[in-house]
Amino acid sequence: MESRSAILLSSLLFSLLLTATSAQLSSDFYKNTCPNVETLVSSAVTKKFQQTFVTAPATLRLFFHDCFVRGCDASILIDSPTNTAEKNHPDDISLAGDGFDTVVKAKAAVDSDPQCTNKVSCADILALATRDVVVLTGGPNYPVELGRRDGRISTIASVQRHLPQPFFNLDQLNSLFGFNNLTQTDMIALSGAHTIGVSHCSRFSNRIYKFSPKNRIDPTLNLAYAFQLRQMCPLNVDPTIAISLDPTTPNTFDNAYYKNLQQGKGLLSSDEVLFTDARSKSTVDLFASNNDAFQQAFVNAITKLGRVGVKTGNQGEIRHDCSQIN
C-alpha cells in the first residue's frame, strides 16, 4: 500500500513540476532585459530565409529534434571535438546546416544590442526562430513562451529511441509523443510541419521497391505517385537527393499535407499511417477540410512542445556561443 502512495505522490509531484515549468515560461520574459528580442531574431531569420528557403524546414526540424532529446535546451547545437554530441547521432546527421546557421545569425543579432548581450538563451532563440519560419512560409503567428535556459550536456547516446522513425506505426508514434506529454492530436498536428519538409530516398525506398514478397510497392501508396518516386529515387540514387514531403505545395505552410494523405501520397509510412489507421483518420480528415482547425491545433501543439523538459531559473546557463558550453 505504501509503495502505491509513493507512486501516486511521485506522479503528482511530476505533474506539479510540469505545471510549474510552464508557469515559469512567459512571452514577456525579456521585457526588462532585452525588450527588442523578437524584432532582433525576426529580422535575422527573415534575412536568412530570403537567402535560402531551406532555412524554414531546417529550423523547424531542429527545434523538434532538440525538444525530444533532453527537452528544449539547445543541446542539439553543441559541437563535440570527438563527434559524440547529439548532432552526431545518425538520426541527427541529416539536420540541414541552414537550421544551425539560422540560430547563429539570430544569436549574433541579439548580442549586437548591448542591452541583450548574453542575456537570451540559445534555446529561446531557436524557439523564436521556429515561430518566425512558420510565419514566413504562410503559417500561423503565435506568441512564444520564453525563459528557457541552455543545457550543458549533449550526448550521442541520449538520442537513441527518442526520435520518431519513418516506419513507426500509430502506437509507436503515440507512445513517443505521449512520453513528451503530447496527445495524438498534437502528434498529428506537428506531423503537419511536413508540409514544408523534405526527406531522403533511403527513408522510404522500401515502400517503392521491396515492400513485401507479395507487393513490391506499398499498397497504401498511390500507384502513380509511387512511380514518380521511383523516377526521382532510382536504385543507386545520390543519398543527398531531397524529396518534398508535400508534393503539391512544398513551400507553403498549409493543410495540403493532410489532403495528400487522403490520396495515398504520404511519403513516409509514419505519414500515411495517420490516414490508414482508423483511430487517427478522423483528425486527418478534419485538418484536410479545415485549415483553421489545423493551424489552431498546430499552435497548441508547438506551444506544448516548447515546454518539454525545459530548464528554468538557475538551471543550465545562458550560452555565450550556442555551439559550446560556457
Coordinates of C-alpha atoms in Angstrom, one line a residue:
M1 CA 0.0 0.0 0.0
E2 CA 2.8 2.3 1.0
S3 CA 4.5 1.9 -2.4
R4 CA 1.2 2.8 -4.2
S5 CA 1.0 6.0 -2.2
A6 CA 4.6 6.7 -3.1
I7 CA 3.8 6.2 -6.8
L8 CA 0.8 8.5 -6.6
L9 CA 2.8 11.1 -4.8
S10 CA 5.7 11.0 -7.3
S11 CA 3.3 11.2 -10.2
L12 CA 1.5 14.2 -8.5
L13 CA 4.9 15.9 -8.0
F14 CA 5.8 15.3 -11.7
S15 CA 2.5 16.9 -12.9
L16 CA 3.1 19.8 -10.5
L17 CA 6.6 20.2 -11.8
L18 CA 5.2 20.3 -15.4
T19 CA 2.7 23.0 -14.4
A20 CA 5.4 25.0 -12.5
T21 CA 7.7 24.8 -15.6
S22 CA 5.1 26.2 -18.0
A23 CA 4.3 28.9 -15.3
Q24 CA 8.0 30.0 -15.3
L25 CA 7.9 30.5 -19.1
S26 CA 6.2 33.7 -20.3
S27 CA 6.0 35.5 -23.6
D28 CA 7.3 38.7 -22.0
F29 CA 10.2 37.1 -20.1
Y30 CA 12.7 39.5 -21.6
K31 CA 10.6 42.7 -21.3
N32 CA 13.2 44.3 -18.9
T33 CA 16.4 42.7 -20.1
C34 CA 16.0 42.6 -23.9
P35 CA 12.8 44.2 -24.9
N36 CA 13.6 44.0 -28.7
V37 CA 14.5 40.3 -28.7
E38 CA 11.6 39.3 -31.0
T39 CA 12.4 42.0 -33.6
L40 CA 16.1 41.2 -33.5
V41 CA 15.5 37.5 -34.0
S42 CA 12.8 38.0 -36.6
S43 CA 14.9 40.4 -38.8
A44 CA 17.9 37.9 -38.8
V45 CA 15.6 34.9 -39.6
T46 CA 13.9 36.9 -42.4
K47 CA 17.2 37.8 -44.0
K48 CA 18.4 34.2 -43.8
F49 CA 15.1 32.9 -45.2
Q50 CA 15.4 35.3 -48.2
Q51 CA 18.8 33.8 -48.9
T52 CA 17.5 30.2 -48.9
F53 CA 14.1 28.6 -48.4
V54 CA 15.7 25.6 -46.6
T55 CA 16.0 27.9 -43.6
A56 CA 12.3 27.2 -42.8
P57 CA 12.2 23.4 -42.7
A58 CA 15.7 23.1 -41.3
T59 CA 14.9 25.4 -38.3
L60 CA 11.5 23.8 -37.6
R61 CA 13.1 20.3 -37.6
L62 CA 16.0 21.5 -35.5
F63 CA 13.6 22.7 -32.8
F64 CA 11.7 19.4 -32.8
H65 CA 14.8 17.3 -32.6
D66 CA 16.1 19.5 -29.8
C67 CA 13.0 19.3 -27.7
F68 CA 12.6 15.5 -28.0
V69 CA 16.1 14.8 -26.6
R70 CA 16.7 16.2 -23.1
G71 CA 14.0 18.8 -23.6
C72 CA 14.1 22.2 -25.3
D73 CA 17.5 23.2 -24.0
A74 CA 19.5 23.8 -27.3
S75 CA 21.7 20.7 -26.6
I76 CA 21.3 19.8 -30.3
L77 CA 23.5 22.8 -31.1
I78 CA 26.5 21.7 -29.1
D79 CA 29.7 20.7 -31.0
S80 CA 31.8 17.9 -29.8
P81 CA 35.6 17.6 -30.8
T82 CA 35.2 13.8 -30.5
N83 CA 31.9 13.7 -32.5
T84 CA 29.9 12.3 -29.6
A85 CA 27.3 15.1 -29.2
E86 CA 23.5 14.8 -30.1
K87 CA 24.1 16.2 -33.6
N88 CA 26.5 13.3 -34.4
H89 CA 23.8 10.7 -34.0
P90 CA 22.6 9.1 -37.3
D91 CA 19.1 10.4 -36.6
D92 CA 20.5 14.0 -36.5
I93 CA 23.2 13.9 -39.1
S94 CA 20.6 14.8 -41.8
L95 CA 19.7 18.1 -39.9
A96 CA 20.5 20.8 -42.5
G97 CA 23.3 23.2 -41.7
D98 CA 21.0 26.1 -42.6
G99 CA 19.0 25.5 -39.4
F100 CA 22.1 25.8 -37.2
D101 CA 23.2 28.8 -39.2
T102 CA 19.8 30.5 -38.6
V103 CA 20.4 30.3 -34.8
V104 CA 24.0 31.5 -35.1
K105 CA 22.8 34.6 -37.2
A106 CA 19.9 35.3 -34.8
K107 CA 22.2 35.0 -31.7
A108 CA 24.6 37.4 -33.3
A109 CA 21.8 39.9 -34.0
V110 CA 20.5 39.6 -30.4
D111 CA 24.0 40.0 -28.9
S112 CA 24.7 43.1 -31.1
D113 CA 22.3 45.0 -28.9
P114 CA 24.4 46.0 -25.8
Q115 CA 21.3 45.6 -23.6
C116 CA 20.9 42.0 -24.7
T117 CA 24.4 40.6 -24.9
N118 CA 24.4 37.1 -23.3
K119 CA 21.0 37.7 -21.8
V120 CA 18.9 35.5 -24.1
S121 CA 19.3 31.7 -24.2
C122 CA 20.1 29.8 -27.4
A123 CA 17.0 27.6 -26.6
D124 CA 14.7 30.7 -26.6
I125 CA 16.4 32.0 -29.8
L126 CA 15.6 28.6 -31.5
A127 CA 12.0 28.7 -30.3
L128 CA 11.5 32.2 -31.6
A129 CA 13.2 31.4 -35.0
T130 CA 10.9 28.4 -35.3
R131 CA 7.8 30.6 -35.0
D132 CA 9.3 33.1 -37.5
V133 CA 9.9 30.5 -40.2
V134 CA 6.3 29.1 -39.7
V135 CA 5.0 32.7 -40.3
L136 CA 7.4 33.3 -43.3
T137 CA 6.0 30.2 -45.1
G138 CA 2.4 31.3 -44.6
G139 CA 1.6 29.5 -41.3
P140 CA 0.1 30.9 -38.2
N141 CA 1.6 33.6 -36.0
Y142 CA 1.6 32.7 -32.3
P143 CA 3.1 34.0 -29.0
V144 CA 6.2 32.2 -28.0
E145 CA 6.7 31.4 -24.3
L146 CA 10.3 32.3 -23.2
G147 CA 12.5 31.8 -20.2
R148 CA 14.3 28.6 -21.1
R149 CA 17.9 28.0 -20.1
D150 CA 20.6 26.2 -22.1
G151 CA 21.6 22.7 -21.2
R152 CA 25.2 21.8 -20.5
I153 CA 25.1 18.2 -21.7
S154 CA 24.8 16.7 -25.2
T155 CA 25.5 13.1 -25.8
I156 CA 25.0 10.8 -28.8
A157 CA 23.5 8.1 -26.5
S158 CA 20.7 10.3 -25.3
V159 CA 19.2 10.5 -28.9
Q160 CA 18.7 6.7 -29.0
R161 CA 15.0 5.8 -29.2
H162 CA 13.9 9.4 -28.6
L163 CA 13.0 10.4 -32.1
P164 CA 10.3 9.1 -34.4
Q165 CA 11.3 6.7 -37.2
P166 CA 9.8 6.7 -40.7
F167 CA 8.5 3.2 -40.3
F168 CA 6.7 3.9 -37.0
N169 CA 3.0 2.8 -36.7
L170 CA 0.4 4.8 -34.8
D171 CA 1.0 3.1 -31.4
Q172 CA 4.8 3.8 -31.6
L173 CA 4.1 7.4 -32.6
N174 CA 1.6 7.9 -29.7
S175 CA 3.9 6.2 -27.2
L176 CA 6.9 8.5 -28.1
F177 CA 4.8 11.7 -28.2
G178 CA 2.9 10.7 -25.0
F179 CA 6.3 10.4 -23.3
N180 CA 6.7 14.1 -24.1
N181 CA 3.3 15.0 -22.7
L182 CA 1.8 15.3 -26.2
T183 CA -1.5 13.8 -27.3
Q184 CA -2.4 12.0 -30.5
T185 CA -4.0 15.2 -31.9
D186 CA -0.8 17.1 -31.0
M187 CA 1.2 14.5 -32.9
I188 CA -0.9 14.7 -36.0
A189 CA -0.8 18.5 -35.9
L190 CA 3.0 18.5 -35.5
S191 CA 3.3 16.0 -38.4
G192 CA 1.7 18.7 -40.5
A193 CA 5.1 20.5 -40.3
H194 CA 6.0 18.0 -43.1
T195 CA 4.1 20.4 -45.4
I196 CA 7.4 22.3 -45.8
G197 CA 9.8 19.4 -45.2
V198 CA 12.0 17.1 -47.2
S199 CA 13.2 13.5 -46.8
H200 CA 15.8 11.3 -48.4
C201 CA 15.2 8.3 -50.7
S202 CA 16.6 5.9 -48.1
R203 CA 13.9 6.8 -45.7
F204 CA 11.1 5.4 -47.9
S205 CA 12.8 3.3 -50.7
N206 CA 11.4 0.1 -49.2
R207 CA 7.9 1.4 -49.9
I208 CA 8.6 1.7 -53.7
Y209 CA 10.9 -1.2 -54.3
K210 CA 10.7 -4.0 -51.8
F211 CA 7.7 -3.6 -49.6
S212 CA 7.0 -7.3 -49.1
P213 CA 7.4 -10.6 -51.1
K214 CA 3.9 -10.2 -52.4
N215 CA 3.9 -6.4 -53.1
R216 CA 6.9 -4.6 -54.3
I217 CA 5.1 -1.3 -53.8
D218 CA 3.4 -0.5 -50.5
P219 CA -0.4 -0.9 -51.2
T220 CA -1.2 2.2 -49.2
L221 CA 0.9 4.3 -51.6
N222 CA -0.8 6.0 -54.6
L223 CA 0.5 4.0 -57.6
A224 CA 1.1 6.9 -59.9
Y225 CA 2.9 8.7 -57.1
A226 CA 5.0 5.6 -56.4
F227 CA 6.2 5.5 -60.0
Q228 CA 7.0 9.2 -59.8
L229 CA 9.0 8.5 -56.7
R230 CA 10.9 5.7 -58.5
Q231 CA 11.9 8.2 -61.2
M232 CA 13.2 10.6 -58.5
C233 CA 14.8 7.8 -56.5
P234 CA 16.4 5.3 -58.8
L235 CA 18.1 2.4 -57.0
N236 CA 21.6 3.8 -56.8
V237 CA 20.4 7.4 -56.2
D238 CA 22.7 10.0 -54.7
P239 CA 21.9 9.8 -50.9
T240 CA 21.8 13.6 -50.6
I241 CA 18.9 14.0 -53.0
A242 CA 16.0 15.6 -51.1
I243 CA 12.3 14.8 -51.9
S244 CA 9.5 17.1 -50.7
L245 CA 7.2 15.5 -48.1
D246 CA 4.4 17.6 -49.6
P247 CA 4.4 17.1 -53.4
T248 CA 1.7 19.7 -54.0
T249 CA 2.7 22.9 -52.1
P250 CA 6.2 22.2 -50.8
N251 CA 7.0 25.8 -50.0
T252 CA 3.8 26.8 -48.2
F253 CA 2.8 26.0 -44.6
D254 CA -0.8 24.8 -45.2
N255 CA -3.0 21.8 -44.8
A256 CA -2.1 20.2 -48.1
Y257 CA -0.1 17.5 -46.3
Y258 CA -3.4 16.1 -45.0
K259 CA -5.1 16.2 -48.4
N260 CA -2.1 14.3 -49.8
L261 CA -2.6 11.6 -47.1
Q262 CA -6.2 11.1 -48.2
Q263 CA -4.9 10.4 -51.7
G264 CA -2.2 7.9 -50.6
K265 CA 0.5 10.5 -51.1
G266 CA 2.1 10.4 -47.7
L267 CA 5.9 10.0 -48.4
L268 CA 6.8 8.1 -45.2
S269 CA 5.0 5.1 -43.7
S270 CA 4.7 7.2 -40.5
D271 CA 2.9 9.9 -42.5
E272 CA 0.4 7.6 -44.4
V273 CA -0.4 5.6 -41.2
L274 CA -2.2 8.7 -39.8
F275 CA -4.8 8.2 -42.5
T276 CA -4.9 4.4 -42.9
D277 CA -5.3 3.8 -39.1
A278 CA -9.0 4.3 -38.2
R279 CA -8.1 5.8 -34.8
S280 CA -6.4 8.9 -36.4
K281 CA -8.2 9.1 -39.7
S282 CA -10.9 11.5 -38.5
T283 CA -8.3 14.0 -37.3
V284 CA -6.6 13.9 -40.7
D285 CA -10.0 14.4 -42.4
L286 CA -10.7 17.4 -40.2
F287 CA -7.3 19.1 -40.9
A288 CA -7.6 18.3 -44.6
S289 CA -11.0 20.0 -44.8
N290 CA -10.3 22.9 -42.4
N291 CA -7.1 24.8 -42.5
D292 CA -8.1 26.9 -39.5
A293 CA -8.6 23.8 -37.3
F294 CA -5.1 22.5 -38.4
Q295 CA -3.4 25.8 -37.6
Q296 CA -5.1 26.2 -34.2
A297 CA -4.1 22.6 -33.3
F298 CA -0.5 23.2 -34.6
V299 CA -0.1 26.4 -32.4
N300 CA -1.4 24.5 -29.4
A301 CA 0.9 21.5 -30.1
I302 CA 4.1 23.5 -30.8
T303 CA 3.5 25.6 -27.6
K304 CA 3.3 22.4 -25.6
L305 CA 6.3 21.0 -27.4
G306 CA 8.2 24.2 -26.4
R307 CA 7.6 23.3 -22.7
V308 CA 9.1 19.8 -22.9
G309 CA 11.8 19.3 -20.3
V310 CA 12.8 23.0 -20.1
K311 CA 15.4 24.3 -17.7
T312 CA 14.4 27.5 -15.9
G313 CA 15.5 29.7 -13.1
N314 CA 19.1 28.7 -12.1
Q315 CA 19.2 25.5 -14.0
G316 CA 21.6 25.3 -17.0
E317 CA 23.1 28.6 -18.3
I318 CA 22.9 31.3 -21.0
R319 CA 25.4 30.0 -23.5
H320 CA 27.7 32.7 -25.0
D321 CA 28.3 30.6 -28.1
C322 CA 25.4 28.3 -29.0
S323 CA 27.8 25.6 -30.2
Q324 CA 29.7 25.2 -26.9
I325 CA 29.0 25.3 -23.2
N326 CA 30.5 28.3 -21.3

